[in-house]
Each structure stands twice: as structure tokens, then as C-alpha cells.
PDB file of C-alpha atoms in Angstrom:
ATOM      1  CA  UNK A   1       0.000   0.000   0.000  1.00  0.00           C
ATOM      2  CA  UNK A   2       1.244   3.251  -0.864  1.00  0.00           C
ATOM      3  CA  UNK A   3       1.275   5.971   1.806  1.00  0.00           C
ATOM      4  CA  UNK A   4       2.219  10.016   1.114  1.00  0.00           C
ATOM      5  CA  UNK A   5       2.293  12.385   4.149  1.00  0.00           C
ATOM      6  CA  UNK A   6       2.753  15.877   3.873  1.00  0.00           C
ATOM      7  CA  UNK A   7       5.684  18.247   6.096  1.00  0.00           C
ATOM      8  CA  UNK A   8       6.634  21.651   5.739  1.00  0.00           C
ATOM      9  CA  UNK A   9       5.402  25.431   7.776  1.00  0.00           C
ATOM     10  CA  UNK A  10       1.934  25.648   8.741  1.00  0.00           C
ATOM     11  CA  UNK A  11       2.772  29.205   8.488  1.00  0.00           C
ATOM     12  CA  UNK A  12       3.927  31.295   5.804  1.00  0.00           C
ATOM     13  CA  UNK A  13       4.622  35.270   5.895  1.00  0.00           C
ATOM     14  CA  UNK A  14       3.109  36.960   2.772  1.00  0.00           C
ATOM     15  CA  UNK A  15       5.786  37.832  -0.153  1.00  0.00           C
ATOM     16  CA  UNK A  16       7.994  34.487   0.913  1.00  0.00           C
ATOM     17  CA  UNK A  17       8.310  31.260  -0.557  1.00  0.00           C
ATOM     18  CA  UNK A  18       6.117  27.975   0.509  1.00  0.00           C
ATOM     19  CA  UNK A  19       8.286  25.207   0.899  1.00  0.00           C
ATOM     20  CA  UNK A  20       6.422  21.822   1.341  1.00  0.00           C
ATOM     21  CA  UNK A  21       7.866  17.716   1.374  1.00  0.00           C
ATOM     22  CA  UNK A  22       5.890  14.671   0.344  1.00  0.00           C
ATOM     23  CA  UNK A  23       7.289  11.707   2.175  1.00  0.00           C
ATOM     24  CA  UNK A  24       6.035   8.416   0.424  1.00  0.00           C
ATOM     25  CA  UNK A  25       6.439   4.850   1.529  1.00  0.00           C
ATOM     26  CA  UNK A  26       5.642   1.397   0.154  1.00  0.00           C
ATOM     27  CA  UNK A  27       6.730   3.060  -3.515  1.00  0.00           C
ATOM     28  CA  UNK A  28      10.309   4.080  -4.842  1.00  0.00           C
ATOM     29  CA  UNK A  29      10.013   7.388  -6.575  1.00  0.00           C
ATOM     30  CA  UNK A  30      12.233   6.214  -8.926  1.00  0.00           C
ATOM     31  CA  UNK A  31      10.234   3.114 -10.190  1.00  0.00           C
ATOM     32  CA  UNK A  32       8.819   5.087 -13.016  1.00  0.00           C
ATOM     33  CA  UNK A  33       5.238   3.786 -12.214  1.00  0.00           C
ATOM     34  CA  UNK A  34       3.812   6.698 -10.899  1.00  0.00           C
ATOM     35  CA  UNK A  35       3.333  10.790 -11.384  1.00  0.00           C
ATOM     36  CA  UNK A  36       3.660  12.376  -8.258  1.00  0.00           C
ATOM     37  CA  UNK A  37       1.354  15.197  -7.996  1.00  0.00           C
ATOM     38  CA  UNK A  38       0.786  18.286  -5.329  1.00  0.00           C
ATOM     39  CA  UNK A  39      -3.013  19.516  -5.199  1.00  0.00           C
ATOM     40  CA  UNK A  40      -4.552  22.006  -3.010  1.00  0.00           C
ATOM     41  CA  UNK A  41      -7.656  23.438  -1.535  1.00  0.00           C
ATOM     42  CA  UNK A  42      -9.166  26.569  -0.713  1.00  0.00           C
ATOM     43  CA  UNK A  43     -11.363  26.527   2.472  1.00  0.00           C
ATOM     44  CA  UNK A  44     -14.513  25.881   1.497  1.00  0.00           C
ATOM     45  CA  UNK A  45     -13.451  25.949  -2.512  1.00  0.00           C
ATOM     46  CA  UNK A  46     -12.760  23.071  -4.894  1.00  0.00           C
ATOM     47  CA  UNK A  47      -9.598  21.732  -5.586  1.00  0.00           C
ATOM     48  CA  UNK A  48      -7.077  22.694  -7.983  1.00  0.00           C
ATOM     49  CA  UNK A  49      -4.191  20.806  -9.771  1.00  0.00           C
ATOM     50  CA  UNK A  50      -0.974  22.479  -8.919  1.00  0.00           C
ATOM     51  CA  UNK A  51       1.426  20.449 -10.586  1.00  0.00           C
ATOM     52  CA  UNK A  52       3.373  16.843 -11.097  1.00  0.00           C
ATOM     53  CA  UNK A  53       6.917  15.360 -11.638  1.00  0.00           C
ATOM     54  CA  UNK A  54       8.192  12.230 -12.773  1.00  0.00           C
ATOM     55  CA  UNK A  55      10.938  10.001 -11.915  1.00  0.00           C
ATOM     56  CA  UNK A  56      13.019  11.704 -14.978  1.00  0.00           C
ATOM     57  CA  UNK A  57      12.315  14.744 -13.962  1.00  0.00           C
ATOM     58  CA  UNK A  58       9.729  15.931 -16.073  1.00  0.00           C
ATOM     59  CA  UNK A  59       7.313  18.563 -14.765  1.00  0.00           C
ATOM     60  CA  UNK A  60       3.955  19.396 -15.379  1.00  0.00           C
ATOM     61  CA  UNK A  61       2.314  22.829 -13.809  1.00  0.00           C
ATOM     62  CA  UNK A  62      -0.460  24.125 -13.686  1.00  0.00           C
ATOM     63  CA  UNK A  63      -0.753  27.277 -16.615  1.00  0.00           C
ATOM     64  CA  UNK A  64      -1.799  29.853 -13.968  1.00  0.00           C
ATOM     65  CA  UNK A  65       1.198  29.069 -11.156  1.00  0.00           C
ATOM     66  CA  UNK A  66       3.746  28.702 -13.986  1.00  0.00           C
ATOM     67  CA  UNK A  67       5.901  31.575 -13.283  1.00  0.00           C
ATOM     68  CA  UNK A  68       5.900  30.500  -9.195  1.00  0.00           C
ATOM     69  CA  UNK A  69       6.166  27.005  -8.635  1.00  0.00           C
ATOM     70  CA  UNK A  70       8.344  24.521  -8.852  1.00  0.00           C
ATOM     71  CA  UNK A  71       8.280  20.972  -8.001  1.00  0.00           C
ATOM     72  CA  UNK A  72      11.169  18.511  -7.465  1.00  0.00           C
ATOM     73  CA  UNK A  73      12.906  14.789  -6.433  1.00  0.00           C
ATOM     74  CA  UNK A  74      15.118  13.820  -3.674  1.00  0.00           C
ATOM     75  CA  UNK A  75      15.437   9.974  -4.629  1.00  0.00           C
ATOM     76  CA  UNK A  76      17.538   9.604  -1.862  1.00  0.00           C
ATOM     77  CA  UNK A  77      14.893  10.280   0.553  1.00  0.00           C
ATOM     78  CA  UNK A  78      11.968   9.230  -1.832  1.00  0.00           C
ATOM     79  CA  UNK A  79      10.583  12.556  -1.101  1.00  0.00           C
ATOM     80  CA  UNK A  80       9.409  14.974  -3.429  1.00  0.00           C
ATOM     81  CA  UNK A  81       8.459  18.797  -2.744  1.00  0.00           C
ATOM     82  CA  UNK A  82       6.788  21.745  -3.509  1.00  0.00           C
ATOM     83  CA  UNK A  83       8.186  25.132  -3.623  1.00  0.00           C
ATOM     84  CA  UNK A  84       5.980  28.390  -4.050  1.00  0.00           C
ATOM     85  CA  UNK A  85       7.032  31.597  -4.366  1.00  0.00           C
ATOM     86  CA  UNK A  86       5.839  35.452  -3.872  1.00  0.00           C
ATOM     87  CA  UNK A  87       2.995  34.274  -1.800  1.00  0.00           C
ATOM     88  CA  UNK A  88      -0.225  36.198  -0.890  1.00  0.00           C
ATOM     89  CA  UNK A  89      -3.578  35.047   1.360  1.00  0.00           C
ATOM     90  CA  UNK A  90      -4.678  33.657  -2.028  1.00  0.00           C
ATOM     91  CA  UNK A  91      -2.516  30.652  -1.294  1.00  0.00           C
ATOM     92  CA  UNK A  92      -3.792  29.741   1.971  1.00  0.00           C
ATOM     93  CA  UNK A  93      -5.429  26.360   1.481  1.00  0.00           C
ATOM     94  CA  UNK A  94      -4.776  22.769   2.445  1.00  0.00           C
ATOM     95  CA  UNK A  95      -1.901  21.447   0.350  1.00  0.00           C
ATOM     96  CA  UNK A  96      -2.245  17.491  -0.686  1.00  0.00           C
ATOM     97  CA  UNK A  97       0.517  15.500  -2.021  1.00  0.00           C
ATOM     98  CA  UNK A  98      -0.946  12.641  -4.614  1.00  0.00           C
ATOM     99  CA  UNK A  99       0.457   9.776  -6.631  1.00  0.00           C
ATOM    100  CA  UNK A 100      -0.749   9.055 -10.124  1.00  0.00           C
ATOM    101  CA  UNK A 101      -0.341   5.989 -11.977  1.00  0.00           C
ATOM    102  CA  UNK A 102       1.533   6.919 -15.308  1.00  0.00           C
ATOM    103  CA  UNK A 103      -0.261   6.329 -18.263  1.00  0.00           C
ATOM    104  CA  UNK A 104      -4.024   7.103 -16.213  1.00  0.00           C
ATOM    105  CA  UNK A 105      -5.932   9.973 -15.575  1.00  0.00           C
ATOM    106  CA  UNK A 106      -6.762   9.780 -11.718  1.00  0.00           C
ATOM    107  CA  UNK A 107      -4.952   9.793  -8.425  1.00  0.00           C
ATOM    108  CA  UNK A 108      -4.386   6.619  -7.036  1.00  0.00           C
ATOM    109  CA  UNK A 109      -3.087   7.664  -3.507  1.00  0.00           C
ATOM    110  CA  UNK A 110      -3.430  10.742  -1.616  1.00  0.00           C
ATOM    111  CA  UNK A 111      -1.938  12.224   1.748  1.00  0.00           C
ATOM    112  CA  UNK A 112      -4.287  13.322   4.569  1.00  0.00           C
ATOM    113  CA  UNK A 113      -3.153  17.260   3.600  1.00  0.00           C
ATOM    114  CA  UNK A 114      -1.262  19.822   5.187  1.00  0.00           C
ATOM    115  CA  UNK A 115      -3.063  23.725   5.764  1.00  0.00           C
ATOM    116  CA  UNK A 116      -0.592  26.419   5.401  1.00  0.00           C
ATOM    117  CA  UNK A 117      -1.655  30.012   5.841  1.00  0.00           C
ATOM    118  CA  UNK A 118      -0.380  32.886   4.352  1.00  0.00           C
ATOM    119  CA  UNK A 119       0.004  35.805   7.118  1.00  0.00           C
ATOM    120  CA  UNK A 120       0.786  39.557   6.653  1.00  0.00           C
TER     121      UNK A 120
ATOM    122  CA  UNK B   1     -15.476  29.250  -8.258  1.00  0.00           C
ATOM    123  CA  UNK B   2     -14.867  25.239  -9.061  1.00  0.00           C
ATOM    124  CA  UNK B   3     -14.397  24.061 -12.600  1.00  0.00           C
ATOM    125  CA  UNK B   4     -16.896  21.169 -11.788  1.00  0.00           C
ATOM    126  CA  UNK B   5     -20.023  22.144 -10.596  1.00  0.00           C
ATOM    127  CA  UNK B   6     -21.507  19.606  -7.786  1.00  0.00           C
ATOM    128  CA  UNK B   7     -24.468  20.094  -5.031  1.00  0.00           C
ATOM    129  CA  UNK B   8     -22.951  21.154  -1.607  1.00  0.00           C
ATOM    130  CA  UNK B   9     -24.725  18.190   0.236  1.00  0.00           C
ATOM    131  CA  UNK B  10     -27.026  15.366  -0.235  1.00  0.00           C
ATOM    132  CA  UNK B  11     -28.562  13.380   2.428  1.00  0.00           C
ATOM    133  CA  UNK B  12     -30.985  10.261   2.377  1.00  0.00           C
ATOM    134  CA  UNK B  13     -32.024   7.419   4.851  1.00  0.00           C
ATOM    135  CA  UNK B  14     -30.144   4.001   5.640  1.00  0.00           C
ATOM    136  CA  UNK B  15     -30.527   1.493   2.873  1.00  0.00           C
ATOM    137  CA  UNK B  16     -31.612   4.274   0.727  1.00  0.00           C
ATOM    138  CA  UNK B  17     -29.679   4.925  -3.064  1.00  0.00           C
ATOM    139  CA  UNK B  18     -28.131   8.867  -3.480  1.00  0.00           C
ATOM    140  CA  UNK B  19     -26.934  10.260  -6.799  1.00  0.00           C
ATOM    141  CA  UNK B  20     -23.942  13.373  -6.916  1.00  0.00           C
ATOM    142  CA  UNK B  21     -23.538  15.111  -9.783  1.00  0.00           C
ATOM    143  CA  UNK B  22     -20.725  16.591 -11.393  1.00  0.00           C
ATOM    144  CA  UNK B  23     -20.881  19.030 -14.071  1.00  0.00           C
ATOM    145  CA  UNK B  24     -18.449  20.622 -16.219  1.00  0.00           C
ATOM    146  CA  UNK B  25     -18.012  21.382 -19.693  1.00  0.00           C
ATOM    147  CA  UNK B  26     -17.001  19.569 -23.306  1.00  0.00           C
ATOM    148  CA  UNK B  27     -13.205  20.205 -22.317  1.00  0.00           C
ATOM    149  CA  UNK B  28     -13.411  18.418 -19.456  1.00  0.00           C
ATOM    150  CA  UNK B  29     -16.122  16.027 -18.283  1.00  0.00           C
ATOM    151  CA  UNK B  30     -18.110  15.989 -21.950  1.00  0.00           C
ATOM    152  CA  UNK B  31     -14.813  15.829 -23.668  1.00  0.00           C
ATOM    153  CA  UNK B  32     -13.308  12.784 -22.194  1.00  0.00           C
ATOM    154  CA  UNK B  33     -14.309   9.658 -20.339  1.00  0.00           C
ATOM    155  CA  UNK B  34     -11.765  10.588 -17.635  1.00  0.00           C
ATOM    156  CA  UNK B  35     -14.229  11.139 -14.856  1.00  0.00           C
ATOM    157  CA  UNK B  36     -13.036   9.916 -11.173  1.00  0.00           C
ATOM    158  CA  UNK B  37     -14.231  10.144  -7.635  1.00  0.00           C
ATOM    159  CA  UNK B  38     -12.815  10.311  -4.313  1.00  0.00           C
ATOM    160  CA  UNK B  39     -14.744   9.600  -0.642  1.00  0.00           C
ATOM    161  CA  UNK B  40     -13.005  11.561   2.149  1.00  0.00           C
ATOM    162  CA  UNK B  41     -13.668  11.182   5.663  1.00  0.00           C
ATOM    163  CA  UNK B  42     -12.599  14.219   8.641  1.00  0.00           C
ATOM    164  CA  UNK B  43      -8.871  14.392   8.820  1.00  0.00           C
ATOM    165  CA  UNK B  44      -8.426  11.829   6.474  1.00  0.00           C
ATOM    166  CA  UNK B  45      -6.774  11.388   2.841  1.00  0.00           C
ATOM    167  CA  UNK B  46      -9.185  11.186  -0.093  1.00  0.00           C
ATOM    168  CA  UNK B  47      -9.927   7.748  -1.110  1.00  0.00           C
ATOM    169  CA  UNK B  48     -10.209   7.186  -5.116  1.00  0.00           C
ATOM    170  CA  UNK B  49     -13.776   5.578  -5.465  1.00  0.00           C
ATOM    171  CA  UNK B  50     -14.895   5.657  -9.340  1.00  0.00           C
ATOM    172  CA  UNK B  51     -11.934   6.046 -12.229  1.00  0.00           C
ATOM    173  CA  UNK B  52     -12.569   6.430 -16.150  1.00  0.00           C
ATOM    174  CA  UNK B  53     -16.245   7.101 -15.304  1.00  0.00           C
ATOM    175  CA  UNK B  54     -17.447   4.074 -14.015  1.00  0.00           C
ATOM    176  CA  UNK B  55     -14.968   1.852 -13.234  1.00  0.00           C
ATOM    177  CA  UNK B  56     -14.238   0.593  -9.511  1.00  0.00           C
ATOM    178  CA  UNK B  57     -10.754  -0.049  -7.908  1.00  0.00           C
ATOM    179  CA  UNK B  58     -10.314  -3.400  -6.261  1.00  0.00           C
ATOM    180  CA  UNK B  59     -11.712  -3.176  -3.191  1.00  0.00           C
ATOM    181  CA  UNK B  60     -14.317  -0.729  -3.335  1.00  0.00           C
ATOM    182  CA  UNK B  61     -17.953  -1.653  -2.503  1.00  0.00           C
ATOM    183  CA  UNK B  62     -20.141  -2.333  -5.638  1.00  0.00           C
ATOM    184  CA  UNK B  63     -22.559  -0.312  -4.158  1.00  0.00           C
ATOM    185  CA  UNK B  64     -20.648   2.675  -5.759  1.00  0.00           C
ATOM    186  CA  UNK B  65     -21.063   3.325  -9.563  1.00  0.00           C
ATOM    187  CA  UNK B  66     -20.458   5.710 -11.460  1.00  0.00           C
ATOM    188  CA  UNK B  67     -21.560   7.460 -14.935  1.00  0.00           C
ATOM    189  CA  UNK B  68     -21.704  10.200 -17.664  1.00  0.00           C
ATOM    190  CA  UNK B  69     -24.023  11.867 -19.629  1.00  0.00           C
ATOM    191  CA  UNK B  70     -22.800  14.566 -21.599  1.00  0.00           C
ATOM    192  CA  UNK B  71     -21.167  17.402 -19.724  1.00  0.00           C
ATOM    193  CA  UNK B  72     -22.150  15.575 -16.275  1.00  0.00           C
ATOM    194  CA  UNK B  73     -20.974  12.671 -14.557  1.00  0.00           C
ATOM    195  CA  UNK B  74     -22.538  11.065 -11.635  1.00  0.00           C
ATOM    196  CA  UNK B  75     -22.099   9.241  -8.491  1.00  0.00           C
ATOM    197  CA  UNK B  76     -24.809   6.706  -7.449  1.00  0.00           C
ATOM    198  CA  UNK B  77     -24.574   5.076  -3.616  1.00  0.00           C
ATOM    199  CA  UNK B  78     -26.906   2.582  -3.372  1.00  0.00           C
ATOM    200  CA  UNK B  79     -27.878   1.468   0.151  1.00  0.00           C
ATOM    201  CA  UNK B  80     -26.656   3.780   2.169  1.00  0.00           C
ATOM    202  CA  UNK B  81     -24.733   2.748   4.822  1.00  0.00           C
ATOM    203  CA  UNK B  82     -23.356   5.163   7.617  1.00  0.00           C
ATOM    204  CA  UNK B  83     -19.912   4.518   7.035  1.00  0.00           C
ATOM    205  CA  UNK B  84     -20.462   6.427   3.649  1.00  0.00           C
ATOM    206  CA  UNK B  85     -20.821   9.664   5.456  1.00  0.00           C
ATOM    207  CA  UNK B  86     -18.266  11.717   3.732  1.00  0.00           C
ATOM    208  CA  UNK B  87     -17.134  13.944   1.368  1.00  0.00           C
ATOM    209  CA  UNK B  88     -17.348  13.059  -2.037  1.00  0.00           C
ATOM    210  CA  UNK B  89     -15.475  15.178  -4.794  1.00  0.00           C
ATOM    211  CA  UNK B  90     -14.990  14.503  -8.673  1.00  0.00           C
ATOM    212  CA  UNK B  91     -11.777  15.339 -10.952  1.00  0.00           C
ATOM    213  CA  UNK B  92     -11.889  15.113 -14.517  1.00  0.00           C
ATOM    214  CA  UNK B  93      -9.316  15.688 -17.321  1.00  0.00           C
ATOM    215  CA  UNK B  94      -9.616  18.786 -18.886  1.00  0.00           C
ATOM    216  CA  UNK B  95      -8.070  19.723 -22.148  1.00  0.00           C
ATOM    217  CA  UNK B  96      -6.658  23.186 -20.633  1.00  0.00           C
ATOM    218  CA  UNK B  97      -5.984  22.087 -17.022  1.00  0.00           C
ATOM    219  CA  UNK B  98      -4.937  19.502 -17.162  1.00  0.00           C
ATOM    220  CA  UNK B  99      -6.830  18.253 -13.923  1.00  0.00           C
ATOM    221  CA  UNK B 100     -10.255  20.020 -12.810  1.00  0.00           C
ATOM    222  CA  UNK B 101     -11.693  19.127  -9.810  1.00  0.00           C
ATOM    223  CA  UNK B 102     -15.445  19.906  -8.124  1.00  0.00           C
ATOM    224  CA  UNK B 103     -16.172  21.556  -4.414  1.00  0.00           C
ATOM    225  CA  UNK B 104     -16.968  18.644  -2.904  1.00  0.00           C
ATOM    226  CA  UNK B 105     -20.605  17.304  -1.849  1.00  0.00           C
ATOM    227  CA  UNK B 106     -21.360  16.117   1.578  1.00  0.00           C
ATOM    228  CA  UNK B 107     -23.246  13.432   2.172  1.00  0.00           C
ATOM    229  CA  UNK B 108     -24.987  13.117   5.720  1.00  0.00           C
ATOM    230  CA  UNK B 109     -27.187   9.343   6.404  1.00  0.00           C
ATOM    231  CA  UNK B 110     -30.190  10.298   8.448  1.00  0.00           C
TER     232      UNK B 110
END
């Protein structure tokens, strides 16, 4: 069974970067099988797709956080994170790290979520 | 403002069947038969229920099924059972996304 928990700052000042670790067990990030994904949520708003990375290093982001985010691999500690930059209040939400099998169009595994708020 | 449009809760009796919809547009959820669902309980991670419209993951109860009819999908729980109070949220593919997701519904078992 594959497991991903979320780590970083609950706790972000406004302007700074969000820095945020997946941790995932019972998978090697290097096995090539899955995408590994970061998705948030807005309180009481919908989710939306932030952006993936793949064992090669591929990445994937979402159009409208191109210019902030960026999403990378530590093999070494089968971790993968996020990094967001020039944050506002707008990025307060609950931040989920998911797995997606390559070649498929869902998430297969999910963490339970981390909420970081953005403070002035 | 979601991309996928779905009722903010849904309720109905023990035994009883419940449908969630999940409407979006022909670049997402009319376009492609990449509809999934997810379950998530309080302080919990989301649990993938329904992928490719209406297929199940090994595992999941068959008393979760799924379809689409043009630019909405659906979620149908058929007897209700209280462990199925939960959120419920759908994702689809989406030609300019490339993921959109819905709010959420939550479903409450009298």
C-alpha cells in the first residue's frame, strides 16, 4: 500500500516562498510507475491541480502558477516537494501530495493534507 | 469558483440509493471519459472511489457506480450505509488544465 504524508510550515509570511515535502512509503520514486502530484484546496473551494513530476524529472504545472512554482525529487529520501514563491492570502489552502499511476488519468493515492496560511 | 459544478450536500435514509452530480463542460467532463471520484472522511486522505467514469478499484464496494451523460458525470450510492458519510469530490481531465476538480458534496445518512 502506498502511503504520502505531507511536512513543511503551517505558516507562511506573505511575499515568501512555501516550501512543502511529500514523504512516500511502500513506492520508490524512482520506479517510473507513478506521477507524483501536489493539489490544493481553498477553504470551502474546490480543488485545484498544482502540478506533477516524474521520476526523470519531467514537470507538469499548472498554466496559472507557472511563473511561481516549482516541483522537485530527492530519490535519496523518496521525497518529493513543492516550492511556491511570492505568496499572498490567495494561497492559503490545504496542500495534498498525490500519486498518479503513469499512463491514467486519476490519483491513485493521496496524503491526509497539510493547511498552510499565508500571514501579513 | 470550481471548474466542476456539484451540489454542496445530499442526504438520504439508511438502505436508501443517493446520486452526486458533477458538471463541467465539453473540455473536461463531456470531452473525455476521464471522470473519477474520491470519498473523504474528517482528517483523512481522499480515497479514489470511481476512475474512467465508471470503473471501480479493487476493493471498493459495488454499491458505488459511477456514470456520464454529456457534460455531467454522476455518483450513485446505493444502500446507504453510515460509514459512507463523507465527502465526495470529482476530478476530470480537462483539455486546458490539465486536472479540474469539483467543491466537494457532503453526504450526511439520516
Amino acid at each position: 500500500q502506498v502511503q504520502l504524508q505531507e511536512s513543511g510550515p503551517g505558516l507562511v509570511k506573505s511575499s515568501q516562498t512555501l516550501s512543502l515535502s511529500c514523504t512516500v512509503s511502500g513506492a520508490s520514486l524512482s520506479s517510473g510507475i507513478y506521477y507524483w502530484n501536489w493539489v490544493r484546496q481553498h477553504p470551502g473551494k474546490g480543488l485545484e491541480w498544482l502540478g506533477s513530476i516524474y521520476y526523470s524529472g519531467t514537470t507538469s504545472y499548472n498554466p496559472s502558477l507557472t511563473s511561481r512554482i516549482t516541483v522537485s525529487l530527492d530519490t535519496s529520501k523518496n521525497q518529493f516537494s513543492l516550492n511556491l514563491s511570492s505568496v499572498t492570502a490567495a494561497d492559503t489552502a490545504v496542500y495534498y501530495c498525490a500519486a498518479q499511476s503513469l499512463g491514467e488519468f486519476f490519483f491513485d493515492y493521496w496524503g491526509r493534507g497539510t493547511l498552510v496560511t499565508v500571514s501579513s | 469558483q470550481s471548474a466542476l459544478t456539484q451540489p454542496a450536500s445530499v442526504s438520504g435514509s439508511p438502505g436508501q440509493s443517493i446520486t452526486i452530480s458533477c458538471t463541467g463542460t465539453s473540455s473536461d467532463v463531456g470531452g473525455h471519459d476521464y471522470v473519477s471520484w474520491y470519498q473523504q472522511h474528517p482528517g483523512k486522505a481522499p480515497r479514489l472511489i470511481i476512475f474512467d467514469v465508471s470503473n471501480r478499484p479493487s476493493g471498493v464496494s459495488n454499491r458505488f457506480s459511477g456514470s456520464k451523460s454529456g457534460n455531467t458525470a454522476s455518483l450513485t450510492i446505493s444502500g446507504l450505509q453510515a460509514e459512507d458519510e463523507a465527502d465526495y469530490f470529482c476530478t476530470s481531465y480537462s483539455t486546458n488544465s490539465p486536472y479540474v476538480f469539483g467543491a466537494g458534496t457532503k453526504v450526511t445518512v439520516l
